[in-house]
Tab-separated table of C-alpha atoms in Angstrom:
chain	number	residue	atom	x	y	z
A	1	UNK	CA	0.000	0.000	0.000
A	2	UNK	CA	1.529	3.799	-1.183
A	3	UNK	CA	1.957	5.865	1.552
A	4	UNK	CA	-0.666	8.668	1.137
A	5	UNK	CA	-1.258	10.211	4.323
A	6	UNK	CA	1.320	12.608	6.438
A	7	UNK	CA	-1.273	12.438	9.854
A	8	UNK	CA	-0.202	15.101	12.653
A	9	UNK	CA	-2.435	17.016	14.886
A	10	UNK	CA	-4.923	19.233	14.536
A	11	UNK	CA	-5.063	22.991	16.556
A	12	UNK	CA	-2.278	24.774	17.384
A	13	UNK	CA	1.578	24.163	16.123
A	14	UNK	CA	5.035	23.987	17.140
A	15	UNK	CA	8.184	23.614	15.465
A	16	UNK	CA	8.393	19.994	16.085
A	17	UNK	CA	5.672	18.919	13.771
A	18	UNK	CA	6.378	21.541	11.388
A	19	UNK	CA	10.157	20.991	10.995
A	20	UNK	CA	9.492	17.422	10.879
A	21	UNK	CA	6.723	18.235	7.962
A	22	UNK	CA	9.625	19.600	6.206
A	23	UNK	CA	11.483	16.434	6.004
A	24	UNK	CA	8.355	13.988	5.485
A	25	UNK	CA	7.027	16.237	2.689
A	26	UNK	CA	10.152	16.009	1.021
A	27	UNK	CA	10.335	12.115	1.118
A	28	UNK	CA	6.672	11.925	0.413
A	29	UNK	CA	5.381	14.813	-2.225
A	30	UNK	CA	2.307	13.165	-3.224
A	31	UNK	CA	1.496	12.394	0.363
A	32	UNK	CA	-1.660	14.720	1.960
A	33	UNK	CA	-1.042	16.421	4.948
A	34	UNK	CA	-4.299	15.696	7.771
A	35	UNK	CA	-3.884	17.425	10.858
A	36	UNK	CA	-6.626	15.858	13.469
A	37	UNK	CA	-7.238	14.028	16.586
A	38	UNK	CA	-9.825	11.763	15.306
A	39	UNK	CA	-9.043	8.352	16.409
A	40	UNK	CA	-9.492	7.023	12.802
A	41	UNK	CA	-6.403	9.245	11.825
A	42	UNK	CA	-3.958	8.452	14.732
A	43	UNK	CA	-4.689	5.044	14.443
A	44	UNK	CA	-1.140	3.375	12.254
A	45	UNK	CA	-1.708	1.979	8.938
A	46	UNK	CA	0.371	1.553	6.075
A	47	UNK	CA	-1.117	3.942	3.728
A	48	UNK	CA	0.408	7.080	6.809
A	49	UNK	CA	2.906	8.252	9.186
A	50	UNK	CA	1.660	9.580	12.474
A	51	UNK	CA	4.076	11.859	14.535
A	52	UNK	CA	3.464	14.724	16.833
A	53	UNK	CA	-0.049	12.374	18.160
A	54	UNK	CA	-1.242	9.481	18.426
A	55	UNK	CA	0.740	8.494	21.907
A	56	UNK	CA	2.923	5.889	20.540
A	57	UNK	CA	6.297	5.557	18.939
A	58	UNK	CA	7.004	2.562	16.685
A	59	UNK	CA	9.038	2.853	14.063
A	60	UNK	CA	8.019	0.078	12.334
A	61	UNK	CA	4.304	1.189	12.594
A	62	UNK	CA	5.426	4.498	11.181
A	63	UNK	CA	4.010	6.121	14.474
A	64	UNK	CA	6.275	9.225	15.785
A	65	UNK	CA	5.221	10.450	19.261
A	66	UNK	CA	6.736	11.799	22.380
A	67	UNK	CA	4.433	12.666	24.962
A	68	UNK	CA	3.085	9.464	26.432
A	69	UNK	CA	4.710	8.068	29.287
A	70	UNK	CA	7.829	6.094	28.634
A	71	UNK	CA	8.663	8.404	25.814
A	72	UNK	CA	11.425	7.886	23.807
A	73	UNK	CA	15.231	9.303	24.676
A	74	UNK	CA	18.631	9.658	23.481
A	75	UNK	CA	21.419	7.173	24.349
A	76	UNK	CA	22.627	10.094	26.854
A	77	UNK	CA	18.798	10.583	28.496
A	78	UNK	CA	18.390	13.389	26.119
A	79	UNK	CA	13.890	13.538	25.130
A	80	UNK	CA	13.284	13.198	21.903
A	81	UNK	CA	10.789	15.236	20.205
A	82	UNK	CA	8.822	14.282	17.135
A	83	UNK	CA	11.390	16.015	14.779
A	84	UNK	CA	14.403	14.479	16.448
A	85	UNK	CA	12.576	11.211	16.059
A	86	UNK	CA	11.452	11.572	12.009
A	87	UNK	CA	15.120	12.753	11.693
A	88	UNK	CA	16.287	9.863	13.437
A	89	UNK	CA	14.608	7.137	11.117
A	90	UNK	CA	14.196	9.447	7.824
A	91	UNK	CA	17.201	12.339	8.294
A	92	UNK	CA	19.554	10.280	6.109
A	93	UNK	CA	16.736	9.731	3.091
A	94	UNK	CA	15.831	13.550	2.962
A	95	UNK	CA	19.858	14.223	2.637
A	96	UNK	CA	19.911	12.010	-0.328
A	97	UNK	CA	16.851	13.408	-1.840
A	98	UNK	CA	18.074	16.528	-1.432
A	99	UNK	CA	21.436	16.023	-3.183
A	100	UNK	CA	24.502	15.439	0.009
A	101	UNK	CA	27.328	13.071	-0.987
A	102	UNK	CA	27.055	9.255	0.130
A	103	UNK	CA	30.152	10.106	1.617
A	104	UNK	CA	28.711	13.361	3.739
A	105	UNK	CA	25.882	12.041	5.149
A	106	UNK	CA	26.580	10.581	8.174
A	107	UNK	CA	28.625	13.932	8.756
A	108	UNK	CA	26.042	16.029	7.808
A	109	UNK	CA	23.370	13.749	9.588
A	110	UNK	CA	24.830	14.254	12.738
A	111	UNK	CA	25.938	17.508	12.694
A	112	UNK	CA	22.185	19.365	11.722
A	113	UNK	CA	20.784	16.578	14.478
A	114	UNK	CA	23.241	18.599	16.992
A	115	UNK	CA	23.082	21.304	16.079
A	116	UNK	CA	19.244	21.773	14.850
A	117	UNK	CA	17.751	19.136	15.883
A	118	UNK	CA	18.237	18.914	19.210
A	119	UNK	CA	17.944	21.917	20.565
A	120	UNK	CA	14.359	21.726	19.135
A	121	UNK	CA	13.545	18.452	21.201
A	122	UNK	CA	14.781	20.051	23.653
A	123	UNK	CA	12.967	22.812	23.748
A	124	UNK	CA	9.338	21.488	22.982
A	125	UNK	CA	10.084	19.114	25.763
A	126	UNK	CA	10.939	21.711	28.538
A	127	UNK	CA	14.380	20.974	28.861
A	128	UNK	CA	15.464	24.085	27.027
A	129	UNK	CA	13.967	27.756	27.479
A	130	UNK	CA	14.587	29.863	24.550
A	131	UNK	CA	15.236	32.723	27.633
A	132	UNK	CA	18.522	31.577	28.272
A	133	UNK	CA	18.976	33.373	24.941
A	134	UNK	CA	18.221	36.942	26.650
A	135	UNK	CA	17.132	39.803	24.913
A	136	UNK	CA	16.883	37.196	21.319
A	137	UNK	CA	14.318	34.806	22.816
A	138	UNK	CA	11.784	36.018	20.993
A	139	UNK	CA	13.991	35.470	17.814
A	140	UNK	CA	14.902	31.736	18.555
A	141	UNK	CA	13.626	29.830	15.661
A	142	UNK	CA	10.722	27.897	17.602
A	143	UNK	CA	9.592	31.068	18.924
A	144	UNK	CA	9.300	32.939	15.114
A	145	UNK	CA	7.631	29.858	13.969
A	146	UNK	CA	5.155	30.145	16.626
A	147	UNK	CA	4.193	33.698	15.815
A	148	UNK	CA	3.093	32.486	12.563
A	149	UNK	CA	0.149	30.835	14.536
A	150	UNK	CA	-3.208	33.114	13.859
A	151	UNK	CA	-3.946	34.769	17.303
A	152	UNK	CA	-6.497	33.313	19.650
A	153	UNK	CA	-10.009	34.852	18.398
A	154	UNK	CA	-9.003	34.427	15.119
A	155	UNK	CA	-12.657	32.046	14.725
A	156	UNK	CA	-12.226	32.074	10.362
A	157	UNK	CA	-12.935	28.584	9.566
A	158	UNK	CA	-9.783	26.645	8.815
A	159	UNK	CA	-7.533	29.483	10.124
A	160	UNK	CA	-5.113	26.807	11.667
A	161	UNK	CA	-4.247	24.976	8.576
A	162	UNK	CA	-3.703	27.851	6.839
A	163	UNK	CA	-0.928	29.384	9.421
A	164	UNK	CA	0.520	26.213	9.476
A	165	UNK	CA	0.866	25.399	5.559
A	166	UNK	CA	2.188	28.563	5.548
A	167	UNK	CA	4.704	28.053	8.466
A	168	UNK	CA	6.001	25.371	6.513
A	169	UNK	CA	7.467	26.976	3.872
A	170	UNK	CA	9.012	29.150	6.225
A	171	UNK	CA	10.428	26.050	8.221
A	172	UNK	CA	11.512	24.067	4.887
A	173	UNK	CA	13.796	27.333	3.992
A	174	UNK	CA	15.582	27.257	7.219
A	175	UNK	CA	15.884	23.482	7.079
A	176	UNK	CA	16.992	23.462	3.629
A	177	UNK	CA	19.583	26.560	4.021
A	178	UNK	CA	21.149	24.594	7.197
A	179	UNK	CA	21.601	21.776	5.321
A	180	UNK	CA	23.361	23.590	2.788
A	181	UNK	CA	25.633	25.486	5.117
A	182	UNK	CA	26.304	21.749	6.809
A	183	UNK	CA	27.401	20.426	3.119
A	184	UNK	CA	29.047	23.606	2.329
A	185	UNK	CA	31.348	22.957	5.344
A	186	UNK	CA	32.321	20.402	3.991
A	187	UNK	CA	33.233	21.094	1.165
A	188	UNK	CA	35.212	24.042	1.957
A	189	UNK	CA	37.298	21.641	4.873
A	190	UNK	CA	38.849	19.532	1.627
A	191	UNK	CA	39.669	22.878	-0.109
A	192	UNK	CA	41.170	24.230	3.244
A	193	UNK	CA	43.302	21.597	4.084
A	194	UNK	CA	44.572	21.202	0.494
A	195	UNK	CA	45.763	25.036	0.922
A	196	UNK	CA	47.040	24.301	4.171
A	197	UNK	CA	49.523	21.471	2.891
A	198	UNK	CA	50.458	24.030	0.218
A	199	UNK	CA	50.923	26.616	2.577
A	200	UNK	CA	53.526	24.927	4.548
A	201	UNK	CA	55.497	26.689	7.242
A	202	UNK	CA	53.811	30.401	5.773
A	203	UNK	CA	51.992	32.444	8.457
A	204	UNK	CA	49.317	33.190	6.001
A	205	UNK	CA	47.060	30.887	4.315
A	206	UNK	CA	45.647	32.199	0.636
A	207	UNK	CA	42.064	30.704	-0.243
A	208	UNK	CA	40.838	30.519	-3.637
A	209	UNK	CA	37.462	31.899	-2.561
A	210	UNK	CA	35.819	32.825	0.541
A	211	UNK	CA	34.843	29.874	2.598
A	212	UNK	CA	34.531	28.511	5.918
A	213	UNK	CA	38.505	28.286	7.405
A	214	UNK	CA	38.746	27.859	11.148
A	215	UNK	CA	36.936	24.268	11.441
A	216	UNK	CA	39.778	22.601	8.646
A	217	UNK	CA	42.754	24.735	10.409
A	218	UNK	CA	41.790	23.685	13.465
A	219	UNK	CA	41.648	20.019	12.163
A	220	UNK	CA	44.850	19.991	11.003
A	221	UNK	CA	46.296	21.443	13.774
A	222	UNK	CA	47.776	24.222	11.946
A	223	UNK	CA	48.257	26.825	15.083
A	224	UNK	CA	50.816	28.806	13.247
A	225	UNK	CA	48.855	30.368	10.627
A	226	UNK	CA	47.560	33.899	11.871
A	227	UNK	CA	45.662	35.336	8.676
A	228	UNK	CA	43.897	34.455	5.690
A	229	UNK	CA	43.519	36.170	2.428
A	230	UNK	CA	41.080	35.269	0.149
A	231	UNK	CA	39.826	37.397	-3.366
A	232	UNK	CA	35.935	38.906	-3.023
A	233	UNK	CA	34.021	39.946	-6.389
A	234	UNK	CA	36.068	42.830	-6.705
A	235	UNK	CA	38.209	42.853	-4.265
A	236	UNK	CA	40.729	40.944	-1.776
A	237	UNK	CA	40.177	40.518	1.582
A	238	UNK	CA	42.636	39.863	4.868
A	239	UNK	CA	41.185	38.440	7.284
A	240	UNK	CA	41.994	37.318	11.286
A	241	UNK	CA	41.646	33.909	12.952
A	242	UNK	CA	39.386	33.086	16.128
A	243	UNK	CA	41.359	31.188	18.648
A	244	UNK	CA	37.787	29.568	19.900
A	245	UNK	CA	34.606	28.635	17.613
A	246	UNK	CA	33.152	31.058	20.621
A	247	UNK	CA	33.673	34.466	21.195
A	248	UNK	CA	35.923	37.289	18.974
A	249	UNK	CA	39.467	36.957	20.359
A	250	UNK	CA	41.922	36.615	17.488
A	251	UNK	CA	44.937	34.686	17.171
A	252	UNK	CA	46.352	37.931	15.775
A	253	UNK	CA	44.826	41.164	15.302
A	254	UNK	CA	45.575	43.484	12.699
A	255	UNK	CA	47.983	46.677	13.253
A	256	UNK	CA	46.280	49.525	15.886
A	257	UNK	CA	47.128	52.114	13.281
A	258	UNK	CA	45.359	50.417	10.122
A	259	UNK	CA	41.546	50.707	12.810
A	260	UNK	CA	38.550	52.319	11.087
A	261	UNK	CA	40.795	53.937	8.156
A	262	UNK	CA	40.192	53.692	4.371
A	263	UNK	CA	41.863	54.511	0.946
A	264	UNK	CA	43.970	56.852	1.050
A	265	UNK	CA	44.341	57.450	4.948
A	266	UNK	CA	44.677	53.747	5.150
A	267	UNK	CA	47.653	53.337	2.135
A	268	UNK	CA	49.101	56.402	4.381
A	269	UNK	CA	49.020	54.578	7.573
A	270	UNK	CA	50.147	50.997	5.902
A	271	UNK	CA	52.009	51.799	3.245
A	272	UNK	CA	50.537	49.666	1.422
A	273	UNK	CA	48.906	51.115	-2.268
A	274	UNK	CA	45.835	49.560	-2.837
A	275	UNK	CA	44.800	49.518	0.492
A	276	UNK	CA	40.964	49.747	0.561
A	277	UNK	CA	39.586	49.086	3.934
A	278	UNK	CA	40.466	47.794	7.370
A	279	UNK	CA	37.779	47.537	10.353
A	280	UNK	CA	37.515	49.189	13.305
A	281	UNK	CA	37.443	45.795	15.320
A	282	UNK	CA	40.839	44.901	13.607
A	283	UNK	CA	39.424	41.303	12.337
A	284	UNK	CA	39.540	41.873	8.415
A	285	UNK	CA	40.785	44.482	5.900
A	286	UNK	CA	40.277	44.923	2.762
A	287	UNK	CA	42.564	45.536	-0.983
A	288	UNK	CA	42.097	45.998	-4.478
A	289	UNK	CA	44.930	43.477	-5.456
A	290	UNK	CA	46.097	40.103	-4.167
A	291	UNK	CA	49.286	41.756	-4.126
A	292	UNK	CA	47.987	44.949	-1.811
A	293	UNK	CA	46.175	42.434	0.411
A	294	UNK	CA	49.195	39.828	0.811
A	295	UNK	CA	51.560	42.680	1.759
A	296	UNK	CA	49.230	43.759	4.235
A	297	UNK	CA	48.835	40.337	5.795
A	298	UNK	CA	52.934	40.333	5.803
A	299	UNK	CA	52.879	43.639	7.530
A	300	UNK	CA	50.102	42.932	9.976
A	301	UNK	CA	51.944	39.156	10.862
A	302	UNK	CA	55.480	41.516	11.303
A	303	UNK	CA	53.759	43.469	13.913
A	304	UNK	CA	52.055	40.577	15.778
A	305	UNK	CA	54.800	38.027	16.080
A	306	UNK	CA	57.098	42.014	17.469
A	307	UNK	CA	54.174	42.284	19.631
A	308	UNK	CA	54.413	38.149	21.116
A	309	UNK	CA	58.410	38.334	21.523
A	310	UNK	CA	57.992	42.144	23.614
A	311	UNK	CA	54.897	40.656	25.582
């Protein structure tokens, strides 16, 4: 029997069902979304999967829930939600369908399930308040899906479905753009480390294009490297390295004199013609020729390994 029926619950929404619409929808095209209670509709069959309702989870009975009791968890005690759950069993599928590399998608798989996924089991189960993200809670993803919800005496006759259907194209961009940036990863890391092995001993590592850097350099354990230049449309860009994937401290930062100056007060202050732009945070400048921007990567490594030896 064709699966024909994608069967979540009626009413209000949540990112868990919707997110996990994304991936379902994906994998099943021709499949009808029903969003109900009705016992006839929770009830498994082969011709649906049930997830968000229904009080169950069974895999093999293509039934997806998490709020009965004994509900499902992670190997670490971690709750599942519905979406960690349909990305559990069907994650891999929708990364094929969508075009990932055989040989990515147990990468990718597990990094969007850490990084995505989870937080959003987390959160629909309690264990995570999007407050611990301050004055942004509002803008956590669950919480912008949820204002896509029709407010509460909105009485218009089929109001719910609508919000939702359209909350799922919302949801499927964000899913599909993480997934991108996941692959993308990726596929910078091989180009990265190729650069690095042809960088050798060199404090500065040239890129072919921007891209993703610290995750490879950090890989490969390349601590010497202190800047990377890379060409822009129509430009070249220097650029600093964070010592942590948190926070804005640099392995180097560029010179004190080059801060908030451009063109020609910037050439003036670096000596460098063709100088276009450095910022006033001192994490990436800016040149109209590789040339310009190498010699001010050279210049800017001069001063930081003068400033490390005098520290």
């Amino acid at each position: 029997m064709a699966l024909e029926f994608l069967v979540t619950h009626s009413g209000g929404f949540h990112a868990d069902e919707l997110l996990s619409s994304v991936i379902l929808t994906r994998l099943y095209p021709g499949a009808q979304i029903v969003r109900s209670r009705v016992p006839e509709w929770i009830t498994p069959s082969k011709d649906r999967i049930i997830y968000d309702v229904g009080g169950a989870y069974d895999a093999e009975a293509q039934i997806f829930d998490h709020h009965q009791r004994g509900a499902p968890l992670r190997e670490n005690g971690q709750p599942y939600s519905s979406f960690g759950l349909v990305w559990k069993h069907y994650g891999r599928d929708y990364l094929t369908a969508l075009g990932i590399p055989a040989a990515d998608i147990e990468d990718v798989h597990a990094s969007f399930d850490k990084s995505f996924v989870l937080p959003i089991d987390l959160t629909d189960n309690g264990a995570l308040s999007p407050a611990i993200a301050g004055e942004l809670a509002g803008l956590t993803l669950p919480s912008l899906l949820e204002t896509l919800k029709p407010s509460f005496d909105n009485r218009e006759p089929g109001a719910d479905d609508a919000a939702f259907h359209g909350a799922l194209t919302i949801a499927r961009a964000f899913v599909e753009a993480g997934i991108e940036k996941k692959a993308a990863k990726l596929r910078a890391e091989t180009l990265v480390l190729k650069a690095i092995e042809q960088t050798g001993e060199s404090r500065i590592l040239e890129l072919p294009i921007g891209m993703p850097f610290r995750p490879a350099i950090v890989k490969a354990g390349a601590d010497h490297l202190l800047f990377v230049v890379h060409p822009r449309d129509k430009d070249w860009c220097v650029t600093g390295i964070r010592r942590a994937e948190e926070g804005f401290e640099l392995r180097a930062d560029l010179p004190v004199s080059w801060a908030g100056l451009t063109n020609g007060d910037l050439e003036r202050a670096s000596g460098v013609e063709g100088a276009t732009f450095c910022h006033n945070g001192r994490f990436i400048a800016a040149a109209k020729t590789r040339e310009a921007a190498m010699m001010m990567a050279k210049i800017a490594t001069k001063e930081a390994l003068l400033e490390r030896q005098s520290a």
